[in-house]
């Protein structure tokens, strides 16, 4: 059976409130106003209950900084890769980030 593990990269979290709004059972904010996975105190080692996967996965994609990481295996000694953001000059709803040496286009979807 497949499992889902969630971890928040606190280095790039901007505390926008999106994750806690959409998945309050999983995400909360710490004393520094950074989001964290409340199921395992952000260690990424406790699987998310399958019954709330449909709630959690869209939240990951709604994160404006892509700070929510997911895996089908527990996170162990996870090294956060810094993300660098640049606004698109043609469209303010598009940003570009570089992770692992590759540029990635990120479109902002408003619901």
mmCIF file of N, CA, C and O in Angstrom:
data_model
loop_
_atom_site.group_PDB
_atom_site.id
_atom_site.type_symbol
_atom_site.label_atom_id
_atom_site.label_comp_id
_atom_site.label_asym_id
_atom_site.label_seq_id
_atom_site.Cartn_x
_atom_site.Cartn_y
_atom_site.Cartn_z
ATOM 1 N N UNK A 1 0.849 -1.187 0.000
ATOM 2 C CA UNK A 1 0.000 0.000 0.000
ATOM 3 C C UNK A 1 0.890 1.245 0.000
ATOM 4 O O UNK A 1 1.848 1.347 0.747
ATOM 5 N N UNK A 2 0.560 2.178 -0.839
ATOM 6 C CA UNK A 2 1.328 3.408 -0.952
ATOM 7 C C UNK A 2 1.027 4.333 0.232
ATOM 8 O O UNK A 2 -0.076 4.342 0.748
ATOM 9 N N UNK A 3 2.038 5.096 0.631
ATOM 10 C CA UNK A 3 1.871 6.042 1.739
ATOM 11 C C UNK A 3 2.216 7.447 1.270
ATOM 12 O O UNK A 3 2.866 7.632 0.241
ATOM 13 N N UNK A 4 1.798 8.434 2.039
ATOM 14 C CA UNK A 4 2.051 9.837 1.728
ATOM 15 C C UNK A 4 2.656 10.503 2.956
ATOM 16 O O UNK A 4 2.108 10.423 4.060
ATOM 17 N N UNK A 5 3.800 11.149 2.740
ATOM 18 C CA UNK A 5 4.487 11.885 3.801
ATOM 19 C C UNK A 5 4.597 13.342 3.373
ATOM 20 O O UNK A 5 4.833 13.635 2.197
ATOM 21 N N UNK A 6 4.414 14.252 4.323
ATOM 22 C CA UNK A 6 4.423 15.692 4.052
ATOM 23 C C UNK A 6 5.442 16.371 4.965
ATOM 24 O O UNK A 6 5.571 16.020 6.135
ATOM 25 N N UNK A 7 6.112 17.362 4.396
ATOM 26 C CA UNK A 7 7.092 18.145 5.132
ATOM 27 C C UNK A 7 7.022 19.579 4.609
ATOM 28 O O UNK A 7 6.868 19.787 3.413
ATOM 29 N N UNK A 8 7.131 20.565 5.481
ATOM 30 C CA UNK A 8 7.139 21.969 5.064
ATOM 31 C C UNK A 8 8.567 22.500 5.145
ATOM 32 O O UNK A 8 9.221 22.380 6.179
ATOM 33 N N UNK A 9 9.026 23.079 4.048
ATOM 34 C CA UNK A 9 10.342 23.722 4.020
ATOM 35 C C UNK A 9 10.175 25.103 4.653
ATOM 36 O O UNK A 9 9.703 26.041 4.009
ATOM 37 N N UNK A 10 10.539 25.223 5.910
ATOM 38 C CA UNK A 10 10.329 26.473 6.648
ATOM 39 C C UNK A 10 11.204 27.606 6.142
ATOM 40 O O UNK A 10 10.941 28.766 6.419
ATOM 41 N N UNK A 11 12.253 27.275 5.385
ATOM 42 C CA UNK A 11 13.137 28.307 4.841
ATOM 43 C C UNK A 11 12.442 29.135 3.763
ATOM 44 O O UNK A 11 12.800 30.285 3.541
ATOM 45 N N UNK A 12 11.459 28.546 3.083
ATOM 46 C CA UNK A 12 10.791 29.286 2.009
ATOM 47 C C UNK A 12 9.310 29.542 2.283
ATOM 48 O O UNK A 12 8.640 30.178 1.486
ATOM 49 N N UNK A 13 8.797 29.076 3.421
ATOM 50 C CA UNK A 13 7.409 29.344 3.801
ATOM 51 C C UNK A 13 7.240 30.844 4.071
ATOM 52 O O UNK A 13 8.056 31.451 4.756
ATOM 53 N N UNK A 14 6.175 31.419 3.510
ATOM 54 C CA UNK A 14 5.898 32.843 3.728
ATOM 55 C C UNK A 14 4.678 33.056 4.623
ATOM 56 O O UNK A 14 4.184 34.169 4.739
ATOM 57 N N UNK A 15 4.197 31.998 5.237
ATOM 58 C CA UNK A 15 3.062 32.072 6.166
ATOM 59 C C UNK A 15 1.855 32.752 5.556
ATOM 60 O O UNK A 15 1.220 33.589 6.171
ATOM 61 N N UNK A 16 1.512 32.356 4.337
ATOM 62 C CA UNK A 16 0.369 32.967 3.647
ATOM 63 C C UNK A 16 -0.973 32.498 4.211
ATOM 64 O O UNK A 16 -1.986 33.145 4.015
ATOM 65 N N UNK A 17 -0.985 31.342 4.873
ATOM 66 C CA UNK A 17 -2.209 30.835 5.469
ATOM 67 C C UNK A 17 -2.959 29.843 4.600
ATOM 68 O O UNK A 17 -3.940 29.253 5.032
ATOM 69 N N UNK A 18 -2.518 29.651 3.381
ATOM 70 C CA UNK A 18 -3.212 28.770 2.444
ATOM 71 C C UNK A 18 -3.300 27.334 2.946
ATOM 72 O O UNK A 18 -4.371 26.729 2.921
ATOM 73 N N UNK A 19 -2.193 26.791 3.410
ATOM 74 C CA UNK A 19 -2.197 25.384 3.824
ATOM 75 C C UNK A 19 -3.116 25.139 5.020
ATOM 76 O O UNK A 19 -3.850 24.160 5.053
ATOM 77 N N UNK A 20 -3.074 26.026 5.977
ATOM 78 C CA UNK A 20 -3.916 25.835 7.155
ATOM 79 C C UNK A 20 -5.393 26.054 6.820
ATOM 80 O O UNK A 20 -6.258 25.414 7.395
ATOM 81 N N UNK A 21 -5.660 26.929 5.871
ATOM 82 C CA UNK A 21 -7.044 27.160 5.438
ATOM 83 C C UNK A 21 -7.622 25.916 4.776
ATOM 84 O O UNK A 21 -8.747 25.521 5.066
ATOM 85 N N UNK A 22 -6.839 25.282 3.898
ATOM 86 C CA UNK A 22 -7.330 24.140 3.134
ATOM 87 C C UNK A 22 -7.177 22.812 3.866
ATOM 88 O O UNK A 22 -7.946 21.888 3.620
ATOM 89 N N UNK A 23 -6.189 22.700 4.741
ATOM 90 C CA UNK A 23 -5.947 21.437 5.457
ATOM 91 C C UNK A 23 -5.637 21.695 6.929
ATOM 92 O O UNK A 23 -4.531 21.426 7.408
ATOM 93 N N UNK A 24 -6.605 22.200 7.682
ATOM 94 C CA UNK A 24 -6.346 22.542 9.090
ATOM 95 C C UNK A 24 -6.012 21.341 9.968
ATOM 96 O O UNK A 24 -5.401 21.505 11.020
ATOM 97 N N UNK A 25 -6.382 20.134 9.532
ATOM 98 C CA UNK A 25 -6.055 18.943 10.315
ATOM 99 C C UNK A 25 -4.580 18.568 10.199
ATOM 100 O O UNK A 25 -4.060 17.834 11.029
ATOM 101 N N UNK A 26 -3.913 19.093 9.175
ATOM 102 C CA UNK A 26 -2.524 18.721 8.920
ATOM 103 C C UNK A 26 -1.555 19.865 9.200
ATOM 104 O O UNK A 26 -0.486 19.650 9.739
ATOM 105 N N UNK A 27 -1.937 21.094 8.859
ATOM 106 C CA UNK A 27 -1.000 22.209 8.959
ATOM 107 C C UNK A 27 -1.372 23.192 10.064
ATOM 108 O O UNK A 27 -2.536 23.478 10.297
ATOM 109 N N UNK A 28 -0.343 23.701 10.715
ATOM 110 C CA UNK A 28 -0.497 24.727 11.744
ATOM 111 C C UNK A 28 0.699 25.664 11.603
ATOM 112 O O UNK A 28 1.559 25.466 10.743
ATOM 113 N N UNK A 29 0.749 26.693 12.459
ATOM 114 C CA UNK A 29 1.852 27.645 12.429
ATOM 115 C C UNK A 29 2.575 27.650 13.757
ATOM 116 O O UNK A 29 1.954 27.579 14.811
ATOM 117 N N UNK A 30 3.908 27.743 13.694
ATOM 118 C CA UNK A 30 4.705 27.759 14.914
ATOM 119 C C UNK A 30 4.873 29.184 15.435
ATOM 120 O O UNK A 30 4.291 30.127 14.895
ATOM 121 N N UNK A 31 5.670 29.339 16.478
ATOM 122 C CA UNK A 31 5.861 30.643 17.122
ATOM 123 C C UNK A 31 6.575 31.643 16.215
ATOM 124 O O UNK A 31 6.511 32.853 16.443
ATOM 125 N N UNK A 32 7.222 31.167 15.151
ATOM 126 C CA UNK A 32 7.890 32.053 14.200
ATOM 127 C C UNK A 32 7.023 32.308 12.963
ATOM 128 O O UNK A 32 7.497 32.807 11.963
ATOM 129 N N UNK A 33 5.755 31.901 13.034
ATOM 130 C CA UNK A 33 4.779 32.061 11.959
ATOM 131 C C UNK A 33 5.108 31.252 10.712
ATOM 132 O O UNK A 33 4.736 31.624 9.609
ATOM 133 N N UNK A 34 5.792 30.145 10.881
ATOM 134 C CA UNK A 34 6.065 29.242 9.764
ATOM 135 C C UNK A 34 5.108 28.056 9.860
ATOM 136 O O UNK A 34 4.823 27.573 10.948
ATOM 137 N N UNK A 35 4.651 27.605 8.704
ATOM 138 C CA UNK A 35 3.779 26.437 8.680
ATOM 139 C C UNK A 35 4.580 25.189 9.017
ATOM 140 O O UNK A 35 5.795 25.132 8.814
ATOM 141 N N UNK A 36 3.889 24.212 9.557
ATOM 142 C CA UNK A 36 4.513 22.911 9.814
ATOM 143 C C UNK A 36 3.456 21.827 9.757
ATOM 144 O O UNK A 36 2.253 22.103 9.887
ATOM 145 N N UNK A 37 3.903 20.601 9.539
ATOM 146 C CA UNK A 37 3.029 19.439 9.518
ATOM 147 C C UNK A 37 2.776 19.037 10.969
ATOM 148 O O UNK A 37 3.681 18.561 11.648
ATOM 149 N N UNK A 38 1.572 19.233 11.431
ATOM 150 C CA UNK A 38 1.263 18.966 12.836
ATOM 151 C C UNK A 38 1.138 17.476 13.154
ATOM 152 O O UNK A 38 1.147 17.083 14.322
ATOM 153 N N UNK A 39 1.027 16.623 12.136
ATOM 154 C CA UNK A 39 0.906 15.191 12.386
ATOM 155 C C UNK A 39 2.171 14.609 13.012
ATOM 156 O O UNK A 39 2.111 13.651 13.773
ATOM 157 N N UNK A 40 3.337 15.175 12.648
ATOM 158 C CA UNK A 40 4.598 14.641 13.160
ATOM 159 C C UNK A 40 5.595 15.745 13.512
ATOM 160 O O UNK A 40 6.801 15.517 13.513
ATOM 161 N N UNK A 41 5.084 16.927 13.810
ATOM 162 C CA UNK A 41 5.921 18.079 14.149
ATOM 163 C C UNK A 41 6.946 18.378 13.052
ATOM 164 O O UNK A 41 8.081 18.728 13.313
ATOM 165 N N UNK A 42 6.489 18.199 11.806
ATOM 166 C CA UNK A 42 7.255 18.532 10.601
ATOM 167 C C UNK A 42 8.501 17.684 10.391
ATOM 168 O O UNK A 42 9.462 18.110 9.761
ATOM 169 N N UNK A 43 8.476 16.446 10.849
ATOM 170 C CA UNK A 43 9.612 15.565 10.578
ATOM 171 C C UNK A 43 9.437 14.812 9.260
ATOM 172 O O UNK A 43 10.413 14.295 8.713
ATOM 173 N N UNK A 44 8.190 14.716 8.781
ATOM 174 C CA UNK A 44 7.934 13.990 7.537
ATOM 175 C C UNK A 44 8.115 12.497 7.677
ATOM 176 O O UNK A 44 8.437 11.803 6.722
ATOM 177 N N UNK A 45 7.885 11.995 8.883
ATOM 178 C CA UNK A 45 8.108 10.572 9.146
ATOM 179 C C UNK A 45 6.840 9.806 9.513
ATOM 180 O O UNK A 45 6.886 8.584 9.660
ATOM 181 N N UNK A 46 5.724 10.505 9.664
ATOM 182 C CA UNK A 46 4.449 9.856 9.971
ATOM 183 C C UNK A 46 3.552 9.986 8.743
ATOM 184 O O UNK A 46 3.353 11.097 8.231
ATOM 185 N N UNK A 47 3.021 8.875 8.233
ATOM 186 C CA UNK A 47 2.190 8.969 7.032
ATOM 187 C C UNK A 47 0.892 9.741 7.282
ATOM 188 O O UNK A 47 0.306 9.665 8.360
ATOM 189 N N UNK A 48 0.487 10.476 6.256
ATOM 190 C CA UNK A 48 -0.786 11.192 6.301
ATOM 191 C C UNK A 48 -1.892 10.154 6.127
ATOM 192 O O UNK A 48 -1.803 9.297 5.238
ATOM 193 N N UNK A 49 -2.931 10.192 6.963
ATOM 194 C CA UNK A 49 -4.023 9.223 6.802
ATOM 195 C C UNK A 49 -4.642 9.323 5.402
ATOM 196 O O UNK A 49 -4.898 10.419 4.902
ATOM 197 N N UNK A 50 -4.830 8.181 4.785
ATOM 198 C CA UNK A 50 -5.340 8.150 3.409
ATOM 199 C C UNK A 50 -6.667 8.876 3.256
ATOM 200 O O UNK A 50 -6.937 9.471 2.211
ATOM 201 N N UNK A 51 -7.466 8.898 4.287
ATOM 202 C CA UNK A 51 -8.780 9.536 4.211
ATOM 203 C C UNK A 51 -8.691 11.049 3.938
ATOM 204 O O UNK A 51 -9.634 11.643 3.437
ATOM 205 N N UNK A 52 -7.538 11.681 4.223
ATOM 206 C CA UNK A 52 -7.411 13.124 3.976
ATOM 207 C C UNK A 52 -6.420 13.464 2.855
ATOM 208 O O UNK A 52 -6.066 14.616 2.663
ATOM 209 N N UNK A 53 -5.987 12.475 2.078
ATOM 210 C CA UNK A 53 -5.088 12.746 0.956
ATOM 211 C C UNK A 53 -5.700 13.756 -0.017
ATOM 212 O O UNK A 53 -5.016 14.630 -0.527
ATOM 213 N N UNK A 54 -6.991 13.617 -0.302
ATOM 214 C CA UNK A 54 -7.654 14.530 -1.242
ATOM 215 C C UNK A 54 -7.674 15.961 -0.728
ATOM 216 O O UNK A 54 -7.802 16.901 -1.509
ATOM 217 N N UNK A 55 -7.565 16.150 0.555
ATOM 218 C CA UNK A 55 -7.502 17.477 1.158
ATOM 219 C C UNK A 55 -6.073 18.020 1.125
ATOM 220 O O UNK A 55 -5.856 19.193 0.853
ATOM 221 N N UNK A 56 -5.104 17.150 1.347
ATOM 222 C CA UNK A 56 -3.707 17.569 1.473
ATOM 223 C C UNK A 56 -3.043 17.849 0.125
ATOM 224 O O UNK A 56 -2.330 18.840 -0.026
ATOM 225 N N UNK A 57 -3.241 17.004 -0.857
ATOM 226 C CA UNK A 57 -2.514 17.162 -2.118
ATOM 227 C C UNK A 57 -2.829 18.475 -2.846
ATOM 228 O O UNK A 57 -1.911 19.131 -3.325
ATOM 229 N N UNK A 58 -4.074 18.920 -2.948
ATOM 230 C CA UNK A 58 -4.292 20.225 -3.573
ATOM 231 C C UNK A 58 -3.615 21.356 -2.798
ATOM 232 O O UNK A 58 -3.142 22.323 -3.389
ATOM 233 N N UNK A 59 -3.533 21.214 -1.489
ATOM 234 C CA UNK A 59 -2.890 22.233 -0.657
ATOM 235 C C UNK A 59 -1.428 22.388 -1.049
ATOM 236 O O UNK A 59 -0.908 23.495 -1.128
ATOM 237 N N UNK A 60 -0.770 21.288 -1.331
ATOM 238 C CA UNK A 60 0.626 21.334 -1.752
ATOM 239 C C UNK A 60 0.787 22.196 -2.999
ATOM 240 O O UNK A 60 1.696 23.013 -3.097
ATOM 241 N N UNK A 61 -0.117 22.051 -3.952
ATOM 242 C CA UNK A 61 -0.005 22.795 -5.204
ATOM 243 C C UNK A 61 -0.496 24.232 -5.080
ATOM 244 O O UNK A 61 -0.176 25.070 -5.921
ATOM 245 N N UNK A 62 -1.257 24.539 -4.042
ATOM 246 C CA UNK A 62 -1.705 25.916 -3.807
ATOM 247 C C UNK A 62 -0.671 26.749 -3.063
ATOM 248 O O UNK A 62 -0.787 27.965 -2.999
ATOM 249 N N UNK A 63 0.346 26.122 -2.517
ATOM 250 C CA UNK A 63 1.386 26.848 -1.785
ATOM 251 C C UNK A 63 2.145 27.751 -2.764
ATOM 252 O O UNK A 63 2.738 27.255 -3.729
ATOM 253 N N UNK A 64 2.144 29.063 -2.535
ATOM 254 C CA UNK A 64 2.769 29.979 -3.501
ATOM 255 C C UNK A 64 4.286 29.852 -3.588
ATOM 256 O O UNK A 64 4.876 30.248 -4.592
ATOM 257 N N UNK A 65 4.926 29.290 -2.584
ATOM 258 C CA UNK A 65 6.375 29.130 -2.631
ATOM 259 C C UNK A 65 6.800 27.670 -2.796
ATOM 260 O O UNK A 65 7.986 27.369 -2.752
ATOM 261 N N UNK A 66 5.842 26.789 -2.957
ATOM 262 C CA UNK A 66 6.095 25.349 -3.079
ATOM 263 C C UNK A 66 6.890 24.820 -1.884
ATOM 264 O O UNK A 66 7.774 23.972 -2.021
ATOM 265 N N UNK A 67 6.570 25.332 -0.706
ATOM 266 C CA UNK A 67 7.267 24.925 0.518
ATOM 267 C C UNK A 67 6.800 23.568 1.026
ATOM 268 O O UNK A 67 7.478 22.951 1.839
ATOM 269 N N UNK A 68 5.659 23.095 0.551
ATOM 270 C CA UNK A 68 5.135 21.808 1.006
ATOM 271 C C UNK A 68 5.703 20.712 0.114
ATOM 272 O O UNK A 68 5.484 20.696 -1.092
ATOM 273 N N UNK A 69 6.462 19.819 0.719
ATOM 274 C CA UNK A 69 7.088 18.711 -0.003
ATOM 275 C C UNK A 69 6.331 17.433 0.328
ATOM 276 O O UNK A 69 5.824 17.272 1.431
ATOM 277 N N UNK A 70 6.226 16.531 -0.638
ATOM 278 C CA UNK A 70 5.589 15.247 -0.359
ATOM 279 C C UNK A 70 6.428 14.115 -0.926
ATOM 280 O O UNK A 70 7.230 14.307 -1.840
ATOM 281 N N UNK A 71 6.247 12.948 -0.348
ATOM 282 C CA UNK A 71 6.992 11.764 -0.765
ATOM 283 C C UNK A 71 6.168 10.530 -0.418
ATOM 284 O O UNK A 71 5.294 10.579 0.448
ATOM 285 N N UNK A 72 6.474 9.435 -1.093
ATOM 286 C CA UNK A 72 5.826 8.173 -0.728
ATOM 287 C C UNK A 72 6.682 7.390 0.266
ATOM 288 O O UNK A 72 6.344 6.286 0.663
ATOM 289 N N UNK A 73 7.815 8.002 0.668
ATOM 290 C CA UNK A 73 8.689 7.417 1.682
ATOM 291 C C UNK A 73 8.940 8.457 2.769
ATOM 292 O O UNK A 73 8.887 9.655 2.505
ATOM 293 N N UNK A 74 9.244 8.026 3.986
ATOM 294 C CA UNK A 74 9.525 8.998 5.048
ATOM 295 C C UNK A 74 10.735 9.872 4.697
ATOM 296 O O UNK A 74 11.671 9.419 4.047
ATOM 297 N N UNK A 75 10.671 11.118 5.104
ATOM 298 C CA UNK A 75 11.792 12.030 4.922
ATOM 299 C C UNK A 75 12.805 11.730 6.026
ATOM 300 O O UNK A 75 12.470 11.759 7.197
ATOM 301 N N UNK A 76 14.012 11.431 5.644
ATOM 302 C CA UNK A 76 15.075 11.201 6.609
ATOM 303 C C UNK A 76 16.265 12.042 6.190
ATOM 304 O O UNK A 76 16.717 11.952 5.053
ATOM 305 N N UNK A 77 16.736 12.887 7.103
ATOM 306 C CA UNK A 77 17.853 13.780 6.811
ATOM 307 C C UNK A 77 17.609 14.596 5.550
ATOM 308 O O UNK A 77 18.457 14.681 4.671
ATOM 309 N N UNK A 78 16.432 15.139 5.444
ATOM 310 C CA UNK A 78 16.051 15.904 4.258
ATOM 311 C C UNK A 78 16.859 17.188 4.167
ATOM 312 O O UNK A 78 16.926 17.956 5.106
ATOM 313 N N UNK A 79 17.512 17.401 3.038
ATOM 314 C CA UNK A 79 18.244 18.635 2.783
ATOM 315 C C UNK A 79 17.375 19.549 1.939
ATOM 316 O O UNK A 79 17.012 19.192 0.827
ATOM 317 N N UNK A 80 17.052 20.701 2.480
ATOM 318 C CA UNK A 80 16.250 21.648 1.731
ATOM 319 C C UNK A 80 17.115 22.319 0.681
ATOM 320 O O UNK A 80 18.217 22.766 0.966
ATOM 321 N N UNK A 81 16.608 22.382 -0.536
ATOM 322 C CA UNK A 81 17.298 23.066 -1.614
ATOM 323 C C UNK A 81 16.740 24.471 -1.705
ATOM 324 O O UNK A 81 15.536 24.647 -1.832
ATOM 325 N N UNK A 82 17.587 25.482 -1.624
ATOM 326 C CA UNK A 82 17.065 26.837 -1.724
ATOM 327 C C UNK A 82 16.391 27.067 -3.065
ATOM 328 O O UNK A 82 16.864 26.582 -4.091
ATOM 329 N N UNK A 83 15.303 27.768 -3.052
ATOM 330 C CA UNK A 83 14.594 28.123 -4.287
ATOM 331 C C UNK A 83 14.781 29.612 -4.526
ATOM 332 O O UNK A 83 14.675 30.408 -3.615
ATOM 333 N N UNK A 84 15.072 29.964 -5.742
ATOM 334 C CA UNK A 84 15.243 31.358 -6.102
ATOM 335 C C UNK A 84 14.092 31.745 -7.011
ATOM 336 O O UNK A 84 13.805 31.061 -7.982
ATOM 337 N N UNK A 85 13.433 32.857 -6.704
ATOM 338 C CA UNK A 85 12.230 33.257 -7.415
ATOM 339 C C UNK A 85 12.487 34.499 -8.239
ATOM 340 O O UNK A 85 13.189 35.396 -7.835
ATOM 341 N N UNK A 86 11.876 34.552 -9.404
ATOM 342 C CA UNK A 86 11.948 35.736 -10.256
ATOM 343 C C UNK A 86 10.589 35.921 -10.902
ATOM 344 O O UNK A 86 9.993 34.963 -11.397
ATOM 345 N N UNK A 87 10.072 37.133 -10.869
ATOM 346 C CA UNK A 87 8.788 37.410 -11.504
ATOM 347 C C UNK A 87 8.946 37.462 -13.013
ATOM 348 O O UNK A 87 9.961 37.897 -13.539
ATOM 349 N N UNK A 88 7.910 37.027 -13.716
ATOM 350 C CA UNK A 88 7.896 37.118 -15.165
ATOM 351 C C UNK A 88 7.590 38.559 -15.558
ATOM 352 O O UNK A 88 6.633 39.148 -15.069
ATOM 353 N N UNK A 89 8.369 39.155 -16.456
ATOM 354 C CA UNK A 89 8.079 40.530 -16.869
ATOM 355 C C UNK A 89 6.802 40.641 -17.685
ATOM 356 O O UNK A 89 6.182 41.698 -17.751
ATOM 357 N N UNK A 90 6.378 39.534 -18.296
ATOM 358 C CA UNK A 90 5.183 39.561 -19.151
ATOM 359 C C UNK A 90 3.885 39.314 -18.397
ATOM 360 O O UNK A 90 2.828 39.752 -18.805
ATOM 361 N N UNK A 91 3.965 38.577 -17.293
ATOM 362 C CA UNK A 91 2.755 38.203 -16.570
ATOM 363 C C UNK A 91 3.076 38.102 -15.081
ATOM 364 O O UNK A 91 3.823 37.217 -14.672
ATOM 365 N N UNK A 92 2.494 38.977 -14.258
ATOM 366 C CA UNK A 92 2.808 38.947 -12.819
ATOM 367 C C UNK A 92 2.307 37.701 -12.097
ATOM 368 O O UNK A 92 2.688 37.452 -10.968
ATOM 369 N N UNK A 93 1.450 36.896 -12.757
ATOM 370 C CA UNK A 93 0.940 35.676 -12.140
ATOM 371 C C UNK A 93 1.839 34.473 -12.409
ATOM 372 O O UNK A 93 1.509 33.355 -12.061
ATOM 373 N N UNK A 94 2.982 34.710 -13.032
ATOM 374 C CA UNK A 94 3.917 33.633 -13.314
ATOM 375 C C UNK A 94 5.260 33.974 -12.673
ATOM 376 O O UNK A 94 5.745 35.088 -12.784
ATOM 377 N N UNK A 95 5.813 33.023 -11.964
ATOM 378 C CA UNK A 95 7.159 33.184 -11.409
ATOM 379 C C UNK A 95 7.999 32.023 -11.904
ATOM 380 O O UNK A 95 7.487 31.025 -12.385
ATOM 381 N N UNK A 96 9.287 32.180 -11.766
ATOM 382 C CA UNK A 96 10.211 31.121 -12.127
ATOM 383 C C UNK A 96 11.068 30.822 -10.906
ATOM 384 O O UNK A 96 11.454 31.724 -10.176
ATOM 385 N N UNK A 97 11.348 29.556 -10.686
ATOM 386 C CA UNK A 97 12.206 29.171 -9.573
ATOM 387 C C UNK A 97 13.276 28.237 -10.108
ATOM 388 O O UNK A 97 13.122 27.621 -11.150
ATOM 389 N N UNK A 98 14.351 28.167 -9.370
ATOM 390 C CA UNK A 98 15.405 27.221 -9.736
ATOM 391 C C UNK A 98 15.632 26.295 -8.556
ATOM 392 O O UNK A 98 15.841 26.731 -7.436
ATOM 393 N N UNK A 99 15.468 25.019 -8.816
ATOM 394 C CA UNK A 99 15.703 24.000 -7.813
ATOM 395 C C UNK A 99 16.505 22.898 -8.466
ATOM 396 O O UNK A 99 16.221 22.502 -9.591
ATOM 397 N N UNK A 100 17.494 22.413 -7.790
ATOM 398 C CA UNK A 100 18.367 21.358 -8.312
ATOM 399 C C UNK A 100 18.961 21.740 -9.663
ATOM 400 O O UNK A 100 19.140 20.901 -10.537
ATOM 401 N N UNK A 101 19.227 23.048 -9.860
ATOM 402 C CA UNK A 101 19.870 23.509 -11.074
ATOM 403 C C UNK A 101 18.963 23.638 -12.279
ATOM 404 O O UNK A 101 19.407 23.943 -13.368
ATOM 405 N N UNK A 102 17.664 23.403 -12.126
ATOM 406 C CA UNK A 102 16.721 23.472 -13.243
ATOM 407 C C UNK A 102 15.705 24.590 -13.016
ATOM 408 O O UNK A 102 15.110 24.700 -11.949
ATOM 409 N N UNK A 103 15.490 25.421 -14.032
ATOM 410 C CA UNK A 103 14.456 26.459 -13.937
ATOM 411 C C UNK A 103 13.098 25.830 -14.123
ATOM 412 O O UNK A 103 12.904 24.938 -14.951
ATOM 413 N N UNK A 104 12.144 26.306 -13.329
ATOM 414 C CA UNK A 104 10.803 25.775 -13.364
ATOM 415 C C UNK A 104 9.806 26.923 -13.433
ATOM 416 O O UNK A 104 9.940 27.903 -12.700
ATOM 417 N N UNK A 105 8.821 26.839 -14.309
ATOM 418 C CA UNK A 105 7.793 27.867 -14.426
ATOM 419 C C UNK A 105 6.686 27.560 -13.425
ATOM 420 O O UNK A 105 6.226 26.434 -13.327
ATOM 421 N N UNK A 106 6.276 28.577 -12.662
ATOM 422 C CA UNK A 106 5.240 28.421 -11.641
ATOM 423 C C UNK A 106 4.108 29.394 -11.934
ATOM 424 O O UNK A 106 4.315 30.593 -11.889
ATOM 425 N N UNK A 107 2.950 28.872 -12.239
ATOM 426 C CA UNK A 107 1.807 29.744 -12.520
ATOM 427 C C UNK A 107 0.929 29.845 -11.294
ATOM 428 O O UNK A 107 0.679 28.866 -10.611
ATOM 429 N N UNK A 108 0.461 31.047 -11.023
ATOM 430 C CA UNK A 108 -0.431 31.295 -9.899
ATOM 431 C C UNK A 108 -1.857 31.074 -10.352
ATOM 432 O O UNK A 108 -2.308 31.674 -11.320
ATOM 433 N N UNK A 109 -2.552 30.178 -9.677
ATOM 434 C CA UNK A 109 -3.936 29.881 -10.018
ATOM 435 C C UNK A 109 -4.829 30.443 -8.926
ATOM 436 O O UNK A 109 -4.706 30.062 -7.781
ATOM 437 N N UNK A 110 -5.688 31.333 -9.280
ATOM 438 C CA UNK A 110 -6.611 31.911 -8.315
ATOM 439 C C UNK A 110 -7.939 31.181 -8.413
ATOM 440 O O UNK A 110 -8.468 30.954 -9.495
ATOM 441 N N UNK A 111 -8.466 30.813 -7.267
ATOM 442 C CA UNK A 111 -9.728 30.063 -7.238
ATOM 443 C C UNK A 111 -10.808 30.959 -6.690
ATOM 444 O O UNK A 111 -10.637 31.680 -5.776
#
